[in-house]
Short mmCIF file of N, CA and C in Angstrom, two decimals:
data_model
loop_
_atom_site.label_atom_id
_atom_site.label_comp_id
_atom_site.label_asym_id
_atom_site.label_seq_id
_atom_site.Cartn_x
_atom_site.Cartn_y
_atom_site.Cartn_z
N UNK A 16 -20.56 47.40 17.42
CA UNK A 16 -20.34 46.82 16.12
C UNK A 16 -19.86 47.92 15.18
N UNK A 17 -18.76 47.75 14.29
CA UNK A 17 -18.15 48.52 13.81
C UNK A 17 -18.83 48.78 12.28
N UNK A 18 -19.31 49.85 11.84
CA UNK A 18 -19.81 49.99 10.63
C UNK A 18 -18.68 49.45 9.41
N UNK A 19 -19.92 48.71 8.71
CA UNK A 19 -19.50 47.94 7.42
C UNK A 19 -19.14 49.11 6.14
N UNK A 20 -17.85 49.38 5.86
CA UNK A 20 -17.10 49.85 4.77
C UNK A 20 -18.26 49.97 3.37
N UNK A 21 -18.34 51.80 3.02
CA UNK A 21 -19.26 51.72 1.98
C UNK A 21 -18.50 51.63 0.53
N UNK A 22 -19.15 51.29 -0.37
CA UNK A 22 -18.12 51.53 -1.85
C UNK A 22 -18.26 53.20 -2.40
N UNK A 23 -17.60 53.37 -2.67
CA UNK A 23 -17.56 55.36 -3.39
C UNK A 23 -18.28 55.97 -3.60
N UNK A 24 -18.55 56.93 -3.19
CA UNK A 24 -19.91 57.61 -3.76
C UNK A 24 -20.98 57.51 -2.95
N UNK A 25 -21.15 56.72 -2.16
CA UNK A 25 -21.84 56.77 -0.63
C UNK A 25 -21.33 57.24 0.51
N UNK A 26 -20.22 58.54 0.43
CA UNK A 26 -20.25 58.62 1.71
C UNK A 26 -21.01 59.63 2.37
N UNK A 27 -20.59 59.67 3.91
CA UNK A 27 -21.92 59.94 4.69
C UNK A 27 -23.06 59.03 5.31
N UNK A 28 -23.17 58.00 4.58
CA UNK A 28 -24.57 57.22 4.98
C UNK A 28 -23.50 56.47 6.40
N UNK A 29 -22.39 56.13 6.75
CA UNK A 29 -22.01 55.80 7.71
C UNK A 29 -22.23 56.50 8.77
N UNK A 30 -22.66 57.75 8.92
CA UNK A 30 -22.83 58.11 10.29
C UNK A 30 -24.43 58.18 10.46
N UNK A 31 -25.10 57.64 9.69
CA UNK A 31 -27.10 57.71 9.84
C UNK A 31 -26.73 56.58 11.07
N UNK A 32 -27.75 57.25 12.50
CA UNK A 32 -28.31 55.90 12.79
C UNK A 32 -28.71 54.46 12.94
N UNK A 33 -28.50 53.55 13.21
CA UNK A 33 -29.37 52.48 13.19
C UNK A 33 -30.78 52.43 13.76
N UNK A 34 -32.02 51.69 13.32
CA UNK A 34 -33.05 52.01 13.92
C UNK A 34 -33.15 50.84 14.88
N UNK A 35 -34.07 51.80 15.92
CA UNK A 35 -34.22 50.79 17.23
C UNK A 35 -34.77 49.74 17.49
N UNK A 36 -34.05 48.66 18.31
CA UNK A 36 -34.74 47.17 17.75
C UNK A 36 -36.33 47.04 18.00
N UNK A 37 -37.09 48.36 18.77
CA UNK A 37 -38.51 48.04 18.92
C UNK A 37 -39.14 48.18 17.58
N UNK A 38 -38.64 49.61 16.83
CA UNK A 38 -39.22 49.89 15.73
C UNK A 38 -38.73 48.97 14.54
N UNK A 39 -37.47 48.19 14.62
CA UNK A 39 -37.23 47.07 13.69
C UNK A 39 -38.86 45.75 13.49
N UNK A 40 -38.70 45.28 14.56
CA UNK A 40 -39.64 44.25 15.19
C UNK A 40 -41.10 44.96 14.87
N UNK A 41 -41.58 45.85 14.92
CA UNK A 41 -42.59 46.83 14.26
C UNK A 41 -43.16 46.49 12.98
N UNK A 42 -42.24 47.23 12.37
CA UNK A 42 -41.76 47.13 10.67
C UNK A 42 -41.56 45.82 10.27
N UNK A 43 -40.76 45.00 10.70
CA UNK A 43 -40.79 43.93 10.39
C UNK A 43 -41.75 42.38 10.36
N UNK A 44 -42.54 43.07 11.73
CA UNK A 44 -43.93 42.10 12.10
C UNK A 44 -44.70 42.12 10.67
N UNK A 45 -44.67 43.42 9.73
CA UNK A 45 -45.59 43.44 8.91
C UNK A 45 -45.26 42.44 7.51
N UNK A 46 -44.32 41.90 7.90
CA UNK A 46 -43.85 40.89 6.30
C UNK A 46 -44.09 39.31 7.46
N UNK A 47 -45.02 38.62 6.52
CA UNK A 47 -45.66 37.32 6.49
C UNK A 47 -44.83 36.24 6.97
N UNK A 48 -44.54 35.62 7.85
CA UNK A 48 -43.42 34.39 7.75
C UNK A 48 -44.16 32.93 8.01
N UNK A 49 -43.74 32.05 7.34
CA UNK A 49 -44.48 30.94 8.22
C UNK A 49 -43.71 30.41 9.63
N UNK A 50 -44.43 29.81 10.37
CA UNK A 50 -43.85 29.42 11.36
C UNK A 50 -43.49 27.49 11.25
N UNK A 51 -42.23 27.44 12.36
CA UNK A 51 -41.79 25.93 12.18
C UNK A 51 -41.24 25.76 13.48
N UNK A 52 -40.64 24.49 14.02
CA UNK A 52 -40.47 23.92 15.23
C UNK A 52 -38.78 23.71 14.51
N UNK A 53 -38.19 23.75 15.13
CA UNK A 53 -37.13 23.37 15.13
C UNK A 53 -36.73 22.28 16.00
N UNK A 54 -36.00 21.28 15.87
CA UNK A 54 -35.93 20.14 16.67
C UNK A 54 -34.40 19.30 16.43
N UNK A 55 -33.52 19.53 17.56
CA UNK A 55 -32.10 18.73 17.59
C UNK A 55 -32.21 17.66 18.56
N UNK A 56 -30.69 17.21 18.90
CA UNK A 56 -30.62 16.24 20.22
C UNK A 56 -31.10 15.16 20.02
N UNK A 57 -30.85 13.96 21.18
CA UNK A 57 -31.09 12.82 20.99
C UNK A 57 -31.45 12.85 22.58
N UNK A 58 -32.60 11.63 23.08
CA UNK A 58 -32.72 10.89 24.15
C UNK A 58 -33.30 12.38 25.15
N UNK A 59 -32.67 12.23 26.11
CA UNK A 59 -32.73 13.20 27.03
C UNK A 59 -32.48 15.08 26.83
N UNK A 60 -31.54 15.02 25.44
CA UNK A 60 -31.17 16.17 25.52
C UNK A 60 -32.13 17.02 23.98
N UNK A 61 -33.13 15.97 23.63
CA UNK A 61 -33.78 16.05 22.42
C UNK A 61 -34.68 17.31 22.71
N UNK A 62 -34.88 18.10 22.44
CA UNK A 62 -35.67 19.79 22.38
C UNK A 62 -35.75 20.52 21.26
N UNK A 63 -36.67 21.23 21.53
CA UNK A 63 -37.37 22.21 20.04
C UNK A 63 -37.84 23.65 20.11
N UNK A 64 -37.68 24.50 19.43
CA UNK A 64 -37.83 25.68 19.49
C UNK A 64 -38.40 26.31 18.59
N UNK A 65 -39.60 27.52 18.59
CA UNK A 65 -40.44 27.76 17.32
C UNK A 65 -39.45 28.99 17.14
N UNK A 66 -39.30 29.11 15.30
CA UNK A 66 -38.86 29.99 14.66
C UNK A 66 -39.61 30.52 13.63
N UNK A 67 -39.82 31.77 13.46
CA UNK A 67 -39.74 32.16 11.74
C UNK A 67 -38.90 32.76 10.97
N UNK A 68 -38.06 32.00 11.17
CA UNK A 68 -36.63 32.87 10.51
C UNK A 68 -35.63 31.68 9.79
N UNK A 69 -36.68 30.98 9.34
CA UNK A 69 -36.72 29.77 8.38
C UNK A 69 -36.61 29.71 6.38
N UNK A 70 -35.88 29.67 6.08
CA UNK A 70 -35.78 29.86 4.77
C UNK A 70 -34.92 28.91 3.88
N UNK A 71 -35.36 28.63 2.57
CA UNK A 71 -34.34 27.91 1.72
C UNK A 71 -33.30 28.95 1.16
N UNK A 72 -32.27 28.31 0.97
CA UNK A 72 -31.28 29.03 0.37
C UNK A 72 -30.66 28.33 -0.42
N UNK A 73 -30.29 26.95 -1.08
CA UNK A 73 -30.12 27.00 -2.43
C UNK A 73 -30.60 25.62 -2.53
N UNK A 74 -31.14 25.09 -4.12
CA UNK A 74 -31.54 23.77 -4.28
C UNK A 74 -30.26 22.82 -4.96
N UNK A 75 -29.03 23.18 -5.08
CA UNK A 75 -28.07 22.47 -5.46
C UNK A 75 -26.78 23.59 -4.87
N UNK A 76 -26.16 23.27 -3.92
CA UNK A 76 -26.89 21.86 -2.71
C UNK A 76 -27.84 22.13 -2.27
N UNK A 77 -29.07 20.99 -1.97
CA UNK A 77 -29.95 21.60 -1.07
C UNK A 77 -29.84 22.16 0.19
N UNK A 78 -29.72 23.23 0.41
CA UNK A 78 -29.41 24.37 2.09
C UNK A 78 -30.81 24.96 2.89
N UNK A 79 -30.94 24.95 3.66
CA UNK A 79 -31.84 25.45 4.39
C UNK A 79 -31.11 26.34 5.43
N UNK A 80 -31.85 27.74 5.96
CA UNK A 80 -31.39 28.25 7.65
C UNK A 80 -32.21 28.46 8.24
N UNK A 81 -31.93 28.64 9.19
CA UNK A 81 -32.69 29.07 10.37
C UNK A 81 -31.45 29.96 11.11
N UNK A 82 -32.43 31.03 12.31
CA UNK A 82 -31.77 32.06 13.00
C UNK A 82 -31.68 31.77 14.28
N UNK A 83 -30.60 31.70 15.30
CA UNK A 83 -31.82 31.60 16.89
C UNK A 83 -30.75 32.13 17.28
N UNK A 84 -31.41 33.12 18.50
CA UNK A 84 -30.77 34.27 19.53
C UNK A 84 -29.59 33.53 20.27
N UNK A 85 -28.86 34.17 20.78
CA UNK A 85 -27.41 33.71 20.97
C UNK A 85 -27.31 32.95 21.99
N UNK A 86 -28.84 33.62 23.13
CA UNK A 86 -29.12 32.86 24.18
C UNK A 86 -30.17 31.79 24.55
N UNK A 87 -30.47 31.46 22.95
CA UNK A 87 -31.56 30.17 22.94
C UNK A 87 -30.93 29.00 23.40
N UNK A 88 -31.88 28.08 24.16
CA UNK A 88 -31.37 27.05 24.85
C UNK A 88 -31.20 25.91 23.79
N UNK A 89 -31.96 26.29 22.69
CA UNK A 89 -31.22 25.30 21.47
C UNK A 89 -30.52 25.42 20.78
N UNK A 90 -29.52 26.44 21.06
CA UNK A 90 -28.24 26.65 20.53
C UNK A 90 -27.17 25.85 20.46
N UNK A 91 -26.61 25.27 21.63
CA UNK A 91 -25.70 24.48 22.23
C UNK A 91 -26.16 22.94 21.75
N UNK A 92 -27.85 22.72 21.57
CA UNK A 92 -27.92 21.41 21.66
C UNK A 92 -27.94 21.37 20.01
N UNK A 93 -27.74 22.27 19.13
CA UNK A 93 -27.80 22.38 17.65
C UNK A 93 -26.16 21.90 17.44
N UNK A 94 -25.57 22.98 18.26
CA UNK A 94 -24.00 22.74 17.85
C UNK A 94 -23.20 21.25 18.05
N UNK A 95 -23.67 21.09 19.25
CA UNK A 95 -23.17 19.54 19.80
C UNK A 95 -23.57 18.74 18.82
N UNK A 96 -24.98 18.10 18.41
CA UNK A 96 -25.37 17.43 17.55
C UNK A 96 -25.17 17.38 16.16
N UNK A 97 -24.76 18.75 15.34
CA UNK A 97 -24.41 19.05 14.03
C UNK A 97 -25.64 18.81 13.50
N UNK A 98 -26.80 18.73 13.89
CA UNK A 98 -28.08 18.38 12.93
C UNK A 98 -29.17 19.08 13.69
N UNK A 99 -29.99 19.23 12.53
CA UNK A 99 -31.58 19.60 13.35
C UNK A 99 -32.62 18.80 11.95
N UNK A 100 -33.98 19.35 12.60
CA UNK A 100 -34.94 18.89 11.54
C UNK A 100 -36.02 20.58 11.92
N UNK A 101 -36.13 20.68 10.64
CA UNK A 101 -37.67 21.87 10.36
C UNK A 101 -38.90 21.38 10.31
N UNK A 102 -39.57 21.31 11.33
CA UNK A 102 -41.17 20.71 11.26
C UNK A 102 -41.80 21.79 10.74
N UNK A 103 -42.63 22.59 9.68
CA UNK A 103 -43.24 23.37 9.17
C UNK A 103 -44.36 22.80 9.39
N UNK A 104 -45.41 24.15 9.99
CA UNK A 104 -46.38 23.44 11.22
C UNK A 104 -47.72 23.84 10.46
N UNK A 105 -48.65 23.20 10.32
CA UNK A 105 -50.26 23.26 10.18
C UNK A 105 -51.11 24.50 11.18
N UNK A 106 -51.81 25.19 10.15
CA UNK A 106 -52.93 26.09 10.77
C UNK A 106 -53.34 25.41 12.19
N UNK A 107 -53.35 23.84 12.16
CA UNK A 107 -53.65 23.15 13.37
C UNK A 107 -52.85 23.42 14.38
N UNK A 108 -52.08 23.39 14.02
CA UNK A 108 -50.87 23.19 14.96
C UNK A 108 -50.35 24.55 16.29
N UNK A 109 -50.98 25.46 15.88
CA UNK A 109 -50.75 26.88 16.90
C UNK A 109 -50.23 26.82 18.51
N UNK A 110 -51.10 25.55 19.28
CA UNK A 110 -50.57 25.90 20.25
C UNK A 110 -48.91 24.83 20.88
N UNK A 111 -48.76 23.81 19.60
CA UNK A 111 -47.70 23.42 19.62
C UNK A 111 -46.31 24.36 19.45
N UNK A 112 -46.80 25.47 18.45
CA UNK A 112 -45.81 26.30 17.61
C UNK A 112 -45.40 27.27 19.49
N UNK A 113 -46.98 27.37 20.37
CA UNK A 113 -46.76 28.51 21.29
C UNK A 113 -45.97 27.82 22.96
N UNK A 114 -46.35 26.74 22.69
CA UNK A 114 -45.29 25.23 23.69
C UNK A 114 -43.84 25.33 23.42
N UNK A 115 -43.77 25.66 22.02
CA UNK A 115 -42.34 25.25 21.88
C UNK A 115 -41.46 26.90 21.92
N UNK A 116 -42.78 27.94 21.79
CA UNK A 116 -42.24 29.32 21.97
C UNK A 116 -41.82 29.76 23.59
N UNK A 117 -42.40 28.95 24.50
CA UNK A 117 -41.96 29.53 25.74
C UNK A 117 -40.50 28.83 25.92
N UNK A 118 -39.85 29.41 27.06
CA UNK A 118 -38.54 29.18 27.47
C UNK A 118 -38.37 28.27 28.37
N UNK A 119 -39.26 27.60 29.20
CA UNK A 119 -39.19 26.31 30.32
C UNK A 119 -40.01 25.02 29.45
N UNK A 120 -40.51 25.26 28.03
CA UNK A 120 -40.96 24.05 27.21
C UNK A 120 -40.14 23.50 26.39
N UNK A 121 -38.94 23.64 26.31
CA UNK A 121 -38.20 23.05 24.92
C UNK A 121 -38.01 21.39 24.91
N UNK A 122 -38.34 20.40 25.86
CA UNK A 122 -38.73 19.40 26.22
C UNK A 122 -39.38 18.79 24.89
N UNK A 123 -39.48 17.30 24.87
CA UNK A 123 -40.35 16.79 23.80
C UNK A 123 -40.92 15.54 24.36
N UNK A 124 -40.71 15.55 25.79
CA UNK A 124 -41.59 14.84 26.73
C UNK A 124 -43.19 14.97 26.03
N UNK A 125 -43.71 14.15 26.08
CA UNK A 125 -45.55 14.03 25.74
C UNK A 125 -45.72 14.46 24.27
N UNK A 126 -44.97 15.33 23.25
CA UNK A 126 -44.89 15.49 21.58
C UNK A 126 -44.69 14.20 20.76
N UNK A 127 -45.47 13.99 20.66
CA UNK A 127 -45.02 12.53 18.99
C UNK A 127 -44.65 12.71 18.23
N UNK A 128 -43.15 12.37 18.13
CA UNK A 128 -42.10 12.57 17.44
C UNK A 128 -41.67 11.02 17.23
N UNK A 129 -40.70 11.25 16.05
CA UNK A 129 -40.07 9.86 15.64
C UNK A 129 -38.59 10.51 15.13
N UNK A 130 -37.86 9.56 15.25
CA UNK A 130 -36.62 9.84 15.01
C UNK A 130 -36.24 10.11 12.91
N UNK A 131 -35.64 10.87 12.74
CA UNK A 131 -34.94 11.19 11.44
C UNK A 131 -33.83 10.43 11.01
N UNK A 132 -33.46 10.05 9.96
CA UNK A 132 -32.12 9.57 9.65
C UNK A 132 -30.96 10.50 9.66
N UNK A 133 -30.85 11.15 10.08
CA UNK A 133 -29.91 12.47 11.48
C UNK A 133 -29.35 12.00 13.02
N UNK A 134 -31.17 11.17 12.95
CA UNK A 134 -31.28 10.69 14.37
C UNK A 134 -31.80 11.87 15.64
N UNK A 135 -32.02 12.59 14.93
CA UNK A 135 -32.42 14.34 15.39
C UNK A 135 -34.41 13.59 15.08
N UNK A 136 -34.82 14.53 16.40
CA UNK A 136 -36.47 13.98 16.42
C UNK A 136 -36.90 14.99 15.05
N UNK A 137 -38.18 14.33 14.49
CA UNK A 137 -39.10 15.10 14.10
C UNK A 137 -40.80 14.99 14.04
N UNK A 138 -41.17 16.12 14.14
CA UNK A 138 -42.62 16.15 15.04
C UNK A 138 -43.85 15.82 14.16
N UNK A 139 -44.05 14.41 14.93
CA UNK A 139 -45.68 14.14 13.95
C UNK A 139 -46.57 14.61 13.78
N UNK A 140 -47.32 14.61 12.62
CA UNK A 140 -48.66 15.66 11.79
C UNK A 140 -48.41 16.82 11.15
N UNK A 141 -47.34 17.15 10.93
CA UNK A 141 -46.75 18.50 10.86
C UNK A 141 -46.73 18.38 8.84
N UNK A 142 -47.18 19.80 8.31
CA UNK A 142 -47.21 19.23 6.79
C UNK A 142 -46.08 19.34 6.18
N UNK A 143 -44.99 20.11 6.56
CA UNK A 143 -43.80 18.77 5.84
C UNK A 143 -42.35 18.85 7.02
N UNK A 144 -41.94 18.35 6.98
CA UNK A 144 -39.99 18.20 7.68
C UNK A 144 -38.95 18.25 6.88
N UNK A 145 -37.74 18.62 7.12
CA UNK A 145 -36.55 18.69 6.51
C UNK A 145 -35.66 18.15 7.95
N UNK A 146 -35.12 16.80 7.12
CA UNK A 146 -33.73 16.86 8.48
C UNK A 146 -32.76 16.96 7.92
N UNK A 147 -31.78 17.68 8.41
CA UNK A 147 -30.46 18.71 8.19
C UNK A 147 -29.53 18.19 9.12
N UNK A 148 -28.34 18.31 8.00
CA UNK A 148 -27.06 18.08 8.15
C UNK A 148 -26.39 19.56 8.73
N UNK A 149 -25.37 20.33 9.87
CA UNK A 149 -25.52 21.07 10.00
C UNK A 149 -23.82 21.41 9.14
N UNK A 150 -23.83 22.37 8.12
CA UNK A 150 -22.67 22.80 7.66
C UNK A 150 -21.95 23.87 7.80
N UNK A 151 -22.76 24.70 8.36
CA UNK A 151 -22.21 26.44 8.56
C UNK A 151 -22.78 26.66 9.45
N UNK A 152 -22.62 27.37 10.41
CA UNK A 152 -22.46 28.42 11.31
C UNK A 152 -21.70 29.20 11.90
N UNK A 153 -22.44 30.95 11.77
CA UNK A 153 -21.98 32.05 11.92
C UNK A 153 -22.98 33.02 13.36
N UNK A 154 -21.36 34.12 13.88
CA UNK A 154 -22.60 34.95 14.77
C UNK A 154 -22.87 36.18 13.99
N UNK A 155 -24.10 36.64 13.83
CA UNK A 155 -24.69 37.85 12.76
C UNK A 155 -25.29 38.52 14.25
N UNK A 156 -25.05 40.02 14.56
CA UNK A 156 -25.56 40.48 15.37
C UNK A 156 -25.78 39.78 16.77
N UNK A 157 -27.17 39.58 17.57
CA UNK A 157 -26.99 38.77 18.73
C UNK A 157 -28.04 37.24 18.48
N UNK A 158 -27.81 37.41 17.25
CA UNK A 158 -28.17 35.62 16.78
C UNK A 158 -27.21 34.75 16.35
N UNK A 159 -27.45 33.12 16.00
CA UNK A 159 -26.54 32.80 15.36
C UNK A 159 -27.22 32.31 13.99
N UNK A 160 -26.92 31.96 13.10
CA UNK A 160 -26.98 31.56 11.90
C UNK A 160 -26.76 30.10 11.19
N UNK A 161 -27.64 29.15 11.49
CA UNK A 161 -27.27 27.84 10.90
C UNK A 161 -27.84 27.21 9.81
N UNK A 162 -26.51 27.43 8.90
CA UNK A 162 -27.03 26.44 7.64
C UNK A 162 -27.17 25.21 7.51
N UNK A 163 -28.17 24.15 7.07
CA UNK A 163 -27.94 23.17 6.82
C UNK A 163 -28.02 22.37 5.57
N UNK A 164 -27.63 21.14 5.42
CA UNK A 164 -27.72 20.81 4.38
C UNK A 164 -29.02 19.73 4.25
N UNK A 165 -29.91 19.55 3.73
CA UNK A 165 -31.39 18.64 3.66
C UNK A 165 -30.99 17.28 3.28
N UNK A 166 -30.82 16.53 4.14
CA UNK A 166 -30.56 14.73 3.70
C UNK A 166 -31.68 14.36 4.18
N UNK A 167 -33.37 14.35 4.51
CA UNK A 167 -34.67 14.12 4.43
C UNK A 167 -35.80 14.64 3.79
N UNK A 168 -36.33 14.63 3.36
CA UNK A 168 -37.67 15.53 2.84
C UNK A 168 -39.00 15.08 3.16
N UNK A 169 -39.91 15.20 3.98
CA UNK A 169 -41.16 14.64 4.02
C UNK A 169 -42.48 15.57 3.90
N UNK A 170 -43.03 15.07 3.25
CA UNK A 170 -44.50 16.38 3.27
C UNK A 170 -45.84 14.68 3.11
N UNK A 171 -45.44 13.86 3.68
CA UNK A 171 -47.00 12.96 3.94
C UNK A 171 -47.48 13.41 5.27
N UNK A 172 -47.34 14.42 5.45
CA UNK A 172 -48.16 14.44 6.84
C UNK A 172 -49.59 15.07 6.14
N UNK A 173 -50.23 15.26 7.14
CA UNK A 173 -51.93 15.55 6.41
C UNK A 173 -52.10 16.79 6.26
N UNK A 174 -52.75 16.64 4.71
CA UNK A 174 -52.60 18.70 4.20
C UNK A 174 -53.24 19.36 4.81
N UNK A 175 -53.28 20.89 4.42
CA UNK A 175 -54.13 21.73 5.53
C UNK A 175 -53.44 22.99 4.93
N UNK A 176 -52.99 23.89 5.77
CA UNK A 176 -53.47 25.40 5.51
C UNK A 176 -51.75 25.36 6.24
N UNK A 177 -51.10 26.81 6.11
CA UNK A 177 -49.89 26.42 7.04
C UNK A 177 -50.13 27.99 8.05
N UNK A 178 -48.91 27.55 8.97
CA UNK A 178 -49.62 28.35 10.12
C UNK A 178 -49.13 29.90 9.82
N UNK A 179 -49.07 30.84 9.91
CA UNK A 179 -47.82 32.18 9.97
C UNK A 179 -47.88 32.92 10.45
N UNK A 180 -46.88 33.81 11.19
CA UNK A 180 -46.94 34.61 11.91
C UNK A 180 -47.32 35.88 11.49
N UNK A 181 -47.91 37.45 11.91
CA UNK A 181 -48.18 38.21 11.10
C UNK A 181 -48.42 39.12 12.25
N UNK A 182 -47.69 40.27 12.77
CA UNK A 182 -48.00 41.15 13.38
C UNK A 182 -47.92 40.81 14.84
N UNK A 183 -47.11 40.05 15.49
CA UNK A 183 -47.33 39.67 16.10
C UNK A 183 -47.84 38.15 16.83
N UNK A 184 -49.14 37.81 15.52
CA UNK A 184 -50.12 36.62 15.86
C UNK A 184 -49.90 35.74 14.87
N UNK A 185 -50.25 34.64 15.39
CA UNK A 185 -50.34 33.40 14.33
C UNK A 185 -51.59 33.12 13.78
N UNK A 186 -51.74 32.69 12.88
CA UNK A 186 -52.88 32.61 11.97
C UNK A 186 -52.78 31.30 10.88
N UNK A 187 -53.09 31.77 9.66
CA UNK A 187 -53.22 30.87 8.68
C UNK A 187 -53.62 31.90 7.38
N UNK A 188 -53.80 31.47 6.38
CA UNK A 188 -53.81 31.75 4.72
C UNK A 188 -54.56 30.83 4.20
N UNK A 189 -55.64 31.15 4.05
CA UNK A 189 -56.45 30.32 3.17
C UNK A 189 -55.95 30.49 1.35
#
């Protein structure tokens, strides 16, 4: 990857290093994220994947992203479909968040889910969902980058605590 052009007066900082993706992932474990399910596809090809790399990005339009590695198996089923939904998951919810973290679970066989007006599943009990329209996507490093746009909003699912990742582990925030 070719270093990004500095403005005047910074030069030099182009030949520092980059730091190594163990010590990134390190450093970075230590900032709070919540965790969420991600969920595209229809019928047979309907699957979900846990992320924390979940964020709003503007309320007019309403945008949401999410991040997923270049070689996530819900990559392809994001792109095909143009939609997903964000299940933002309950302190309860941990070992759903760790089902949908392995790589032979992305399935939604036996999960109670109901369909979105996307038509993209989204996962019941969960304290709130967004289903997304998909408008942008980009490759950033060895992820990709999908914006969407929010045509659902739900938070009646039953309150509670939300789940987040932190060092590694999932937890909760009282």
């Amino acid at each position: 990857m070719a270093p990004i052009p500095l403005p005047s007066g910074t030069q030099g900082l182009n030949e520092v290093a980059p730091v190594a993706p163990d010590e990134l992932r390190s450093v970075c474990g230590n900032f709070v994220t919540g965790v969420a399910v991600i969920t595209s596809g229809r019928g047979e090809e309907a699957a979900g994947t846990t992320v924390n790399s979940f964020t709003s990005v503007s309320l007019e339009p309403p945008l949401v992203l999410f991040c997923l590695h270049a070689k996530s198996r819900l990559r392809p089923v994001v792109q095909k479909y143009r939609a997903y939904a964000v299940n933002i998951l309950s302190s309860q919810q941990e070992m759903l968040a760790w089902t949908f973290a392995c790589k032979d679970t992305a399935g939604l066989d036996g999960v109670p889910h109901r369909s979105s007006v996307t038509g993209v599943p989204v996962l019941d009990g969960t304290l709130a969902s967004l289903s997304c329209r998909l408008v942008n996507s980009f490759e950033s490093g060895d992820h990709t980058v999908f914006v969407g746009e929010v045509v659902e909003a739900d938070q009646s699912g039953p309150r509670g605590n939300a789940l987040v990742f932190f060092r590694g582990k999932m937890g909760s925030v009282t």
